[in-house]
């Protein structure tokens, strides 16, 4: 019995040491991966990297990590051919089947899914926020989008201010719009046209103001837009990808 107790104590101690070594190794690996991701993506702050699954060391021996979560609080994506930037908040990606090279200089995930958000203030920069000329019969005027907000039921409320014949309309007008993701582009399309009171404006001119799109390129690791939906403080997006580069 005494020998059995000693054996159990040894097993428990060795098991504890293995768990400790495993956790120290995973913490080190997470820090290294976060630093590489920060450098590769040109991030201003170090992202959060969390390697899931236990034990970690046996995954390393196999050359593949089952599940890695990455969190980036503030990411600037390329927005169109002119190289403008758009800020994406709270980007969280879950990566499956992460294979890494023998020297750990590169890592690629078989698949990835995630979520993020773009504030209405940020999206407004891409709308027709500068006055756009419109024609009301023989009278010229201008109109521009002055606000984006949550319209409820997955819609965006687009608020437009207009000046006709040198006189600003008494109140801004609003319209509910549908937001969709098509490829790498977020599109906002008015469900109905806003009314400018007694003034009649051609549909194509109105849509030239209310409807707009924002192309979003160069998301981390090559992930891509999947879906987008209007929410309280901005649009919430989901992303997905395959053969996503985590490092290298």
mmCIF file of C-alpha atoms in Angstrom:
data_model
loop_
_atom_site.group_PDB
_atom_site.id
_atom_site.type_symbol
_atom_site.label_atom_id
_atom_site.label_comp_id
_atom_site.label_asym_id
_atom_site.label_seq_id
_atom_site.Cartn_x
_atom_site.Cartn_y
_atom_site.Cartn_z
ATOM 1 C CA UNK A 1 0.000 0.000 0.000
ATOM 2 C CA UNK A 2 2.819 2.407 0.849
ATOM 3 C CA UNK A 3 4.447 1.790 -2.544
ATOM 4 C CA UNK A 4 1.099 2.407 -4.285
ATOM 5 C CA UNK A 5 0.643 5.707 -2.441
ATOM 6 C CA UNK A 6 4.167 6.780 -3.434
ATOM 7 C CA UNK A 7 3.445 5.843 -7.056
ATOM 8 C CA UNK A 8 0.205 7.883 -7.017
ATOM 9 C CA UNK A 9 2.039 10.884 -5.573
ATOM 10 C CA UNK A 10 4.696 10.626 -8.287
ATOM 11 C CA UNK A 11 2.029 10.390 -10.998
ATOM 12 C CA UNK A 12 0.199 13.437 -9.609
ATOM 13 C CA UNK A 13 3.436 15.461 -9.361
ATOM 14 C CA UNK A 14 4.518 14.526 -12.878
ATOM 15 C CA UNK A 15 1.046 15.293 -14.187
ATOM 16 C CA UNK A 16 1.148 18.683 -12.499
ATOM 17 C CA UNK A 17 4.563 19.423 -13.957
ATOM 18 C CA UNK A 18 3.337 18.430 -17.424
ATOM 19 C CA UNK A 19 0.310 20.721 -17.144
ATOM 20 C CA UNK A 20 2.555 23.559 -15.930
ATOM 21 C CA UNK A 21 5.009 23.019 -18.784
ATOM 22 C CA UNK A 22 2.144 22.809 -21.264
ATOM 23 C CA UNK A 23 0.603 26.094 -20.058
ATOM 24 C CA UNK A 24 3.981 27.873 -20.074
ATOM 25 C CA UNK A 25 4.581 26.661 -23.629
ATOM 26 C CA UNK A 26 1.160 27.780 -24.874
ATOM 27 C CA UNK A 27 1.547 31.217 -23.263
ATOM 28 C CA UNK A 28 4.906 31.674 -24.963
ATOM 29 C CA UNK A 29 3.497 30.521 -28.317
ATOM 30 C CA UNK A 30 0.524 32.898 -28.028
ATOM 31 C CA UNK A 31 2.866 35.824 -27.382
ATOM 32 C CA UNK A 32 5.090 34.931 -30.330
ATOM 33 C CA UNK A 33 2.111 34.518 -32.670
ATOM 34 C CA UNK A 34 0.618 37.844 -31.539
ATOM 35 C CA UNK A 35 3.899 39.663 -32.205
ATOM 36 C CA UNK A 36 4.223 38.131 -35.693
ATOM 37 C CA UNK A 37 0.631 39.045 -36.536
ATOM 38 C CA UNK A 38 1.172 42.627 -35.356
ATOM 39 C CA UNK A 39 4.243 42.983 -37.589
ATOM 40 C CA UNK A 40 2.744 41.200 -40.615
ATOM 41 C CA UNK A 41 -0.456 43.269 -40.591
ATOM 42 C CA UNK A 42 1.149 46.550 -39.527
ATOM 43 C CA UNK A 43 -1.057 46.830 -36.442
ATOM 44 C CA UNK A 44 -0.664 49.696 -33.995
ATOM 45 C CA UNK A 45 -1.297 47.400 -31.015
ATOM 46 C CA UNK A 46 -0.569 43.750 -30.287
ATOM 47 C CA UNK A 47 -3.638 41.561 -30.965
ATOM 48 C CA UNK A 48 -4.987 38.885 -28.650
ATOM 49 C CA UNK A 49 -4.119 35.323 -29.649
ATOM 50 C CA UNK A 50 -5.586 32.373 -27.760
ATOM 51 C CA UNK A 51 -4.626 28.775 -28.579
ATOM 52 C CA UNK A 52 -7.392 26.390 -27.556
ATOM 53 C CA UNK A 53 -7.229 22.680 -26.821
ATOM 54 C CA UNK A 54 -5.249 20.602 -24.362
ATOM 55 C CA UNK A 55 -2.586 19.457 -24.311
ATOM 56 C CA UNK A 56 -0.810 22.033 -26.442
ATOM 57 C CA UNK A 57 2.495 20.184 -26.665
ATOM 58 C CA UNK A 58 0.973 17.145 -28.366
ATOM 59 C CA UNK A 59 -0.574 19.469 -30.975
ATOM 60 C CA UNK A 60 2.868 20.962 -31.586
ATOM 61 C CA UNK A 61 4.337 17.502 -32.117
ATOM 62 C CA UNK A 62 1.592 16.839 -34.678
ATOM 63 C CA UNK A 63 2.372 20.084 -36.510
ATOM 64 C CA UNK A 64 -1.224 21.395 -36.344
ATOM 65 C CA UNK A 65 -3.237 23.407 -33.815
ATOM 66 C CA UNK A 66 -6.916 22.517 -33.563
ATOM 67 C CA UNK A 67 -8.349 25.930 -32.736
ATOM 68 C CA UNK A 68 -6.839 29.436 -32.523
ATOM 69 C CA UNK A 69 -8.785 32.597 -31.679
ATOM 70 C CA UNK A 70 -7.516 36.031 -32.732
ATOM 71 C CA UNK A 71 -8.873 39.385 -31.535
ATOM 72 C CA UNK A 72 -7.998 42.791 -33.024
ATOM 73 C CA UNK A 73 -9.627 45.817 -31.388
ATOM 74 C CA UNK A 74 -8.913 48.406 -34.089
ATOM 75 C CA UNK A 75 -8.021 47.419 -37.632
ATOM 76 C CA UNK A 76 -7.649 49.745 -40.618
ATOM 77 C CA UNK A 77 -8.677 48.041 -43.848
ATOM 78 C CA UNK A 78 -8.037 49.364 -47.342
ATOM 79 C CA UNK A 79 -11.239 50.882 -48.699
ATOM 80 C CA UNK A 80 -11.132 51.024 -52.478
ATOM 81 C CA UNK A 81 -8.671 51.691 -55.273
ATOM 82 C CA UNK A 82 -7.555 55.078 -53.927
ATOM 83 C CA UNK A 83 -6.101 53.487 -50.820
ATOM 84 C CA UNK A 84 -8.466 55.149 -48.342
ATOM 85 C CA UNK A 85 -8.779 53.493 -44.956
ATOM 86 C CA UNK A 86 -11.829 52.383 -43.018
ATOM 87 C CA UNK A 87 -11.661 51.420 -39.340
ATOM 88 C CA UNK A 88 -13.027 48.025 -38.364
ATOM 89 C CA UNK A 89 -13.706 47.455 -34.673
ATOM 90 C CA UNK A 90 -13.640 44.316 -32.505
ATOM 91 C CA UNK A 91 -12.488 41.899 -35.181
ATOM 92 C CA UNK A 92 -12.593 38.376 -33.771
ATOM 93 C CA UNK A 93 -11.627 35.356 -35.862
ATOM 94 C CA UNK A 94 -11.778 31.668 -34.989
ATOM 95 C CA UNK A 95 -9.262 29.636 -36.995
ATOM 96 C CA UNK A 96 -9.401 25.864 -37.392
ATOM 97 C CA UNK A 97 -6.658 23.459 -38.378
ATOM 98 C CA UNK A 98 -3.683 25.794 -38.084
ATOM 99 C CA UNK A 99 -0.618 24.205 -39.685
ATOM 100 C CA UNK A 100 2.797 25.739 -39.060
ATOM 101 C CA UNK A 101 6.205 25.385 -40.646
ATOM 102 C CA UNK A 102 9.046 23.507 -39.004
ATOM 103 C CA UNK A 103 10.766 26.696 -37.894
ATOM 104 C CA UNK A 104 7.444 28.275 -36.776
ATOM 105 C CA UNK A 105 7.963 31.236 -39.105
ATOM 106 C CA UNK A 106 4.597 30.762 -40.813
ATOM 107 C CA UNK A 107 1.165 29.415 -39.941
ATOM 108 C CA UNK A 108 -1.927 28.870 -42.092
ATOM 109 C CA UNK A 109 -5.469 27.962 -41.019
ATOM 110 C CA UNK A 110 -7.582 25.567 -43.076
ATOM 111 C CA UNK A 111 -10.667 27.684 -42.380
ATOM 112 C CA UNK A 112 -11.687 30.753 -40.406
ATOM 113 C CA UNK A 113 -14.901 32.470 -39.363
ATOM 114 C CA UNK A 114 -15.343 35.673 -37.409
ATOM 115 C CA UNK A 115 -17.208 38.849 -36.590
ATOM 116 C CA UNK A 116 -16.476 42.574 -36.551
ATOM 117 C CA UNK A 117 -18.247 45.938 -36.687
ATOM 118 C CA UNK A 118 -18.049 49.231 -38.559
ATOM 119 C CA UNK A 119 -19.470 52.292 -36.798
ATOM 120 C CA UNK A 120 -22.044 54.490 -38.521
ATOM 121 C CA UNK A 121 -19.683 57.437 -38.163
ATOM 122 C CA UNK A 122 -17.012 55.501 -40.052
ATOM 123 C CA UNK A 123 -19.446 54.336 -42.730
ATOM 124 C CA UNK A 124 -20.738 57.895 -43.167
ATOM 125 C CA UNK A 125 -17.339 58.850 -44.570
ATOM 126 C CA UNK A 126 -18.110 56.715 -47.612
ATOM 127 C CA UNK A 127 -21.623 58.127 -48.161
ATOM 128 C CA UNK A 128 -22.404 61.185 -50.270
ATOM 129 C CA UNK A 129 -21.648 63.460 -47.331
ATOM 130 C CA UNK A 130 -20.455 66.243 -49.627
ATOM 131 C CA UNK A 131 -23.239 68.280 -51.329
ATOM 132 C CA UNK A 132 -24.303 66.696 -54.626
ATOM 133 C CA UNK A 133 -26.062 68.730 -57.281
ATOM 134 C CA UNK A 134 -29.695 67.890 -58.056
ATOM 135 C CA UNK A 135 -32.209 69.400 -60.459
ATOM 136 C CA UNK A 136 -35.792 70.135 -59.415
ATOM 137 C CA UNK A 137 -37.451 71.044 -62.715
ATOM 138 C CA UNK A 138 -35.741 74.246 -63.829
ATOM 139 C CA UNK A 139 -34.402 74.853 -60.314
ATOM 140 C CA UNK A 140 -31.020 73.601 -59.169
ATOM 141 C CA UNK A 141 -30.241 72.417 -55.703
ATOM 142 C CA UNK A 142 -27.932 70.221 -53.644
ATOM 143 C CA UNK A 143 -28.413 67.309 -51.269
ATOM 144 C CA UNK A 144 -26.157 65.284 -49.018
ATOM 145 C CA UNK A 145 -26.293 62.514 -46.442
ATOM 146 C CA UNK A 146 -25.830 63.967 -42.971
ATOM 147 C CA UNK A 147 -26.478 60.916 -40.819
ATOM 148 C CA UNK A 148 -26.630 57.141 -40.609
ATOM 149 C CA UNK A 149 -28.281 55.320 -37.727
ATOM 150 C CA UNK A 150 -30.114 52.155 -36.729
ATOM 151 C CA UNK A 151 -33.513 51.968 -38.429
ATOM 152 C CA UNK A 152 -34.591 48.788 -36.646
ATOM 153 C CA UNK A 153 -35.316 45.349 -38.106
ATOM 154 C CA UNK A 154 -31.886 45.167 -39.728
ATOM 155 C CA UNK A 155 -32.277 48.443 -41.625
ATOM 156 C CA UNK A 156 -30.127 51.581 -41.772
ATOM 157 C CA UNK A 157 -31.791 54.981 -41.491
ATOM 158 C CA UNK A 158 -30.201 57.358 -43.991
ATOM 159 C CA UNK A 159 -30.851 61.062 -43.269
ATOM 160 C CA UNK A 160 -30.545 63.560 -46.116
ATOM 161 C CA UNK A 161 -30.376 67.361 -46.059
ATOM 162 C CA UNK A 162 -31.359 69.303 -49.185
ATOM 163 C CA UNK A 163 -31.083 72.875 -50.406
ATOM 164 C CA UNK A 164 -33.329 73.871 -53.345
ATOM 165 C CA UNK A 165 -33.221 77.252 -55.042
ATOM 166 C CA UNK A 166 -30.906 78.551 -52.330
ATOM 167 C CA UNK A 167 -33.321 77.621 -49.516
ATOM 168 C CA UNK A 168 -32.727 74.716 -47.134
ATOM 169 C CA UNK A 169 -35.727 72.423 -46.657
ATOM 170 C CA UNK A 170 -37.287 72.919 -43.208
ATOM 171 C CA UNK A 171 -36.420 69.410 -42.042
ATOM 172 C CA UNK A 172 -33.955 66.725 -43.161
ATOM 173 C CA UNK A 173 -35.627 63.711 -44.741
ATOM 174 C CA UNK A 174 -34.932 60.079 -43.885
ATOM 175 C CA UNK A 175 -35.314 56.738 -45.597
ATOM 176 C CA UNK A 176 -34.837 53.136 -44.480
ATOM 177 C CA UNK A 177 -32.188 51.256 -46.413
ATOM 178 C CA UNK A 178 -31.046 47.668 -46.804
ATOM 179 C CA UNK A 179 -27.380 46.845 -46.270
ATOM 180 C CA UNK A 180 -25.786 43.840 -47.960
ATOM 181 C CA UNK A 181 -22.343 42.380 -48.560
ATOM 182 C CA UNK A 182 -21.516 41.385 -52.126
ATOM 183 C CA UNK A 183 -18.022 40.012 -52.526
ATOM 184 C CA UNK A 184 -15.669 42.517 -50.891
ATOM 185 C CA UNK A 185 -18.210 45.376 -51.013
ATOM 186 C CA UNK A 186 -20.761 46.670 -48.499
ATOM 187 C CA UNK A 187 -23.788 48.158 -50.310
ATOM 188 C CA UNK A 188 -26.506 50.428 -48.879
ATOM 189 C CA UNK A 189 -29.710 50.655 -51.001
ATOM 190 C CA UNK A 190 -32.779 52.716 -50.089
ATOM 191 C CA UNK A 191 -35.965 50.629 -49.829
ATOM 192 C CA UNK A 192 -38.038 53.636 -50.930
ATOM 193 C CA UNK A 193 -37.146 57.124 -52.081
ATOM 194 C CA UNK A 194 -37.291 60.020 -49.607
ATOM 195 C CA UNK A 195 -39.810 62.766 -50.224
ATOM 196 C CA UNK A 196 -38.587 66.337 -50.689
ATOM 197 C CA UNK A 197 -42.040 67.813 -50.093
ATOM 198 C CA UNK A 198 -43.453 69.623 -53.127
ATOM 199 C CA UNK A 199 -40.172 69.192 -55.004
ATOM 200 C CA UNK A 200 -39.876 66.293 -57.431
ATOM 201 C CA UNK A 201 -36.391 64.930 -58.021
ATOM 202 C CA UNK A 202 -35.551 62.245 -60.560
ATOM 203 C CA UNK A 203 -35.068 58.795 -59.040
ATOM 204 C CA UNK A 204 -31.558 58.342 -60.396
ATOM 205 C CA UNK A 205 -30.487 61.646 -58.838
ATOM 206 C CA UNK A 206 -31.985 60.703 -55.475
ATOM 207 C CA UNK A 207 -30.372 57.274 -55.513
ATOM 208 C CA UNK A 208 -27.105 58.911 -56.458
ATOM 209 C CA UNK A 209 -27.237 60.393 -52.961
ATOM 210 C CA UNK A 210 -29.021 57.819 -50.762
ATOM 211 C CA UNK A 211 -27.378 54.716 -52.221
ATOM 212 C CA UNK A 212 -23.672 54.092 -51.785
ATOM 213 C CA UNK A 213 -21.155 51.308 -51.426
ATOM 214 C CA UNK A 214 -17.891 50.688 -49.668
ATOM 215 C CA UNK A 215 -15.281 48.239 -50.912
ATOM 216 C CA UNK A 216 -13.199 46.649 -48.143
ATOM 217 C CA UNK A 217 -9.918 45.018 -49.128
ATOM 218 C CA UNK A 218 -6.939 43.591 -47.331
ATOM 219 C CA UNK A 219 -8.568 42.061 -44.252
ATOM 220 C CA UNK A 220 -6.114 40.197 -41.988
ATOM 221 C CA UNK A 221 -4.790 36.936 -43.363
ATOM 222 C CA UNK A 222 -6.940 37.118 -46.472
ATOM 223 C CA UNK A 223 -10.315 36.628 -44.757
ATOM 224 C CA UNK A 224 -13.294 38.036 -46.651
ATOM 225 C CA UNK A 225 -16.664 39.632 -46.019
ATOM 226 C CA UNK A 226 -19.538 37.163 -45.702
ATOM 227 C CA UNK A 227 -22.627 38.925 -44.311
ATOM 228 C CA UNK A 228 -23.497 42.369 -42.944
ATOM 229 C CA UNK A 229 -26.426 43.632 -40.856
ATOM 230 C CA UNK A 230 -27.442 46.963 -39.367
ATOM 231 C CA UNK A 231 -27.235 47.146 -35.566
ATOM 232 C CA UNK A 232 -27.555 49.782 -32.831
ATOM 233 C CA UNK A 233 -24.179 51.501 -33.189
ATOM 234 C CA UNK A 234 -23.094 50.421 -36.657
ATOM 235 C CA UNK A 235 -23.086 47.527 -39.061
ATOM 236 C CA UNK A 236 -22.089 44.106 -37.818
ATOM 237 C CA UNK A 237 -20.205 41.945 -40.281
ATOM 238 C CA UNK A 238 -19.267 38.304 -40.414
ATOM 239 C CA UNK A 239 -16.139 37.139 -42.196
ATOM 240 C CA UNK A 240 -14.890 33.811 -43.449
ATOM 241 C CA UNK A 241 -11.953 32.373 -45.320
ATOM 242 C CA UNK A 242 -9.913 29.332 -46.201
ATOM 243 C CA UNK A 243 -6.146 28.890 -46.191
ATOM 244 C CA UNK A 244 -5.949 31.968 -43.971
ATOM 245 C CA UNK A 245 -2.449 33.166 -43.151
ATOM 246 C CA UNK A 246 -1.873 33.718 -39.445
ATOM 247 C CA UNK A 247 1.844 34.412 -39.701
ATOM 248 C CA UNK A 248 4.627 34.387 -42.260
#
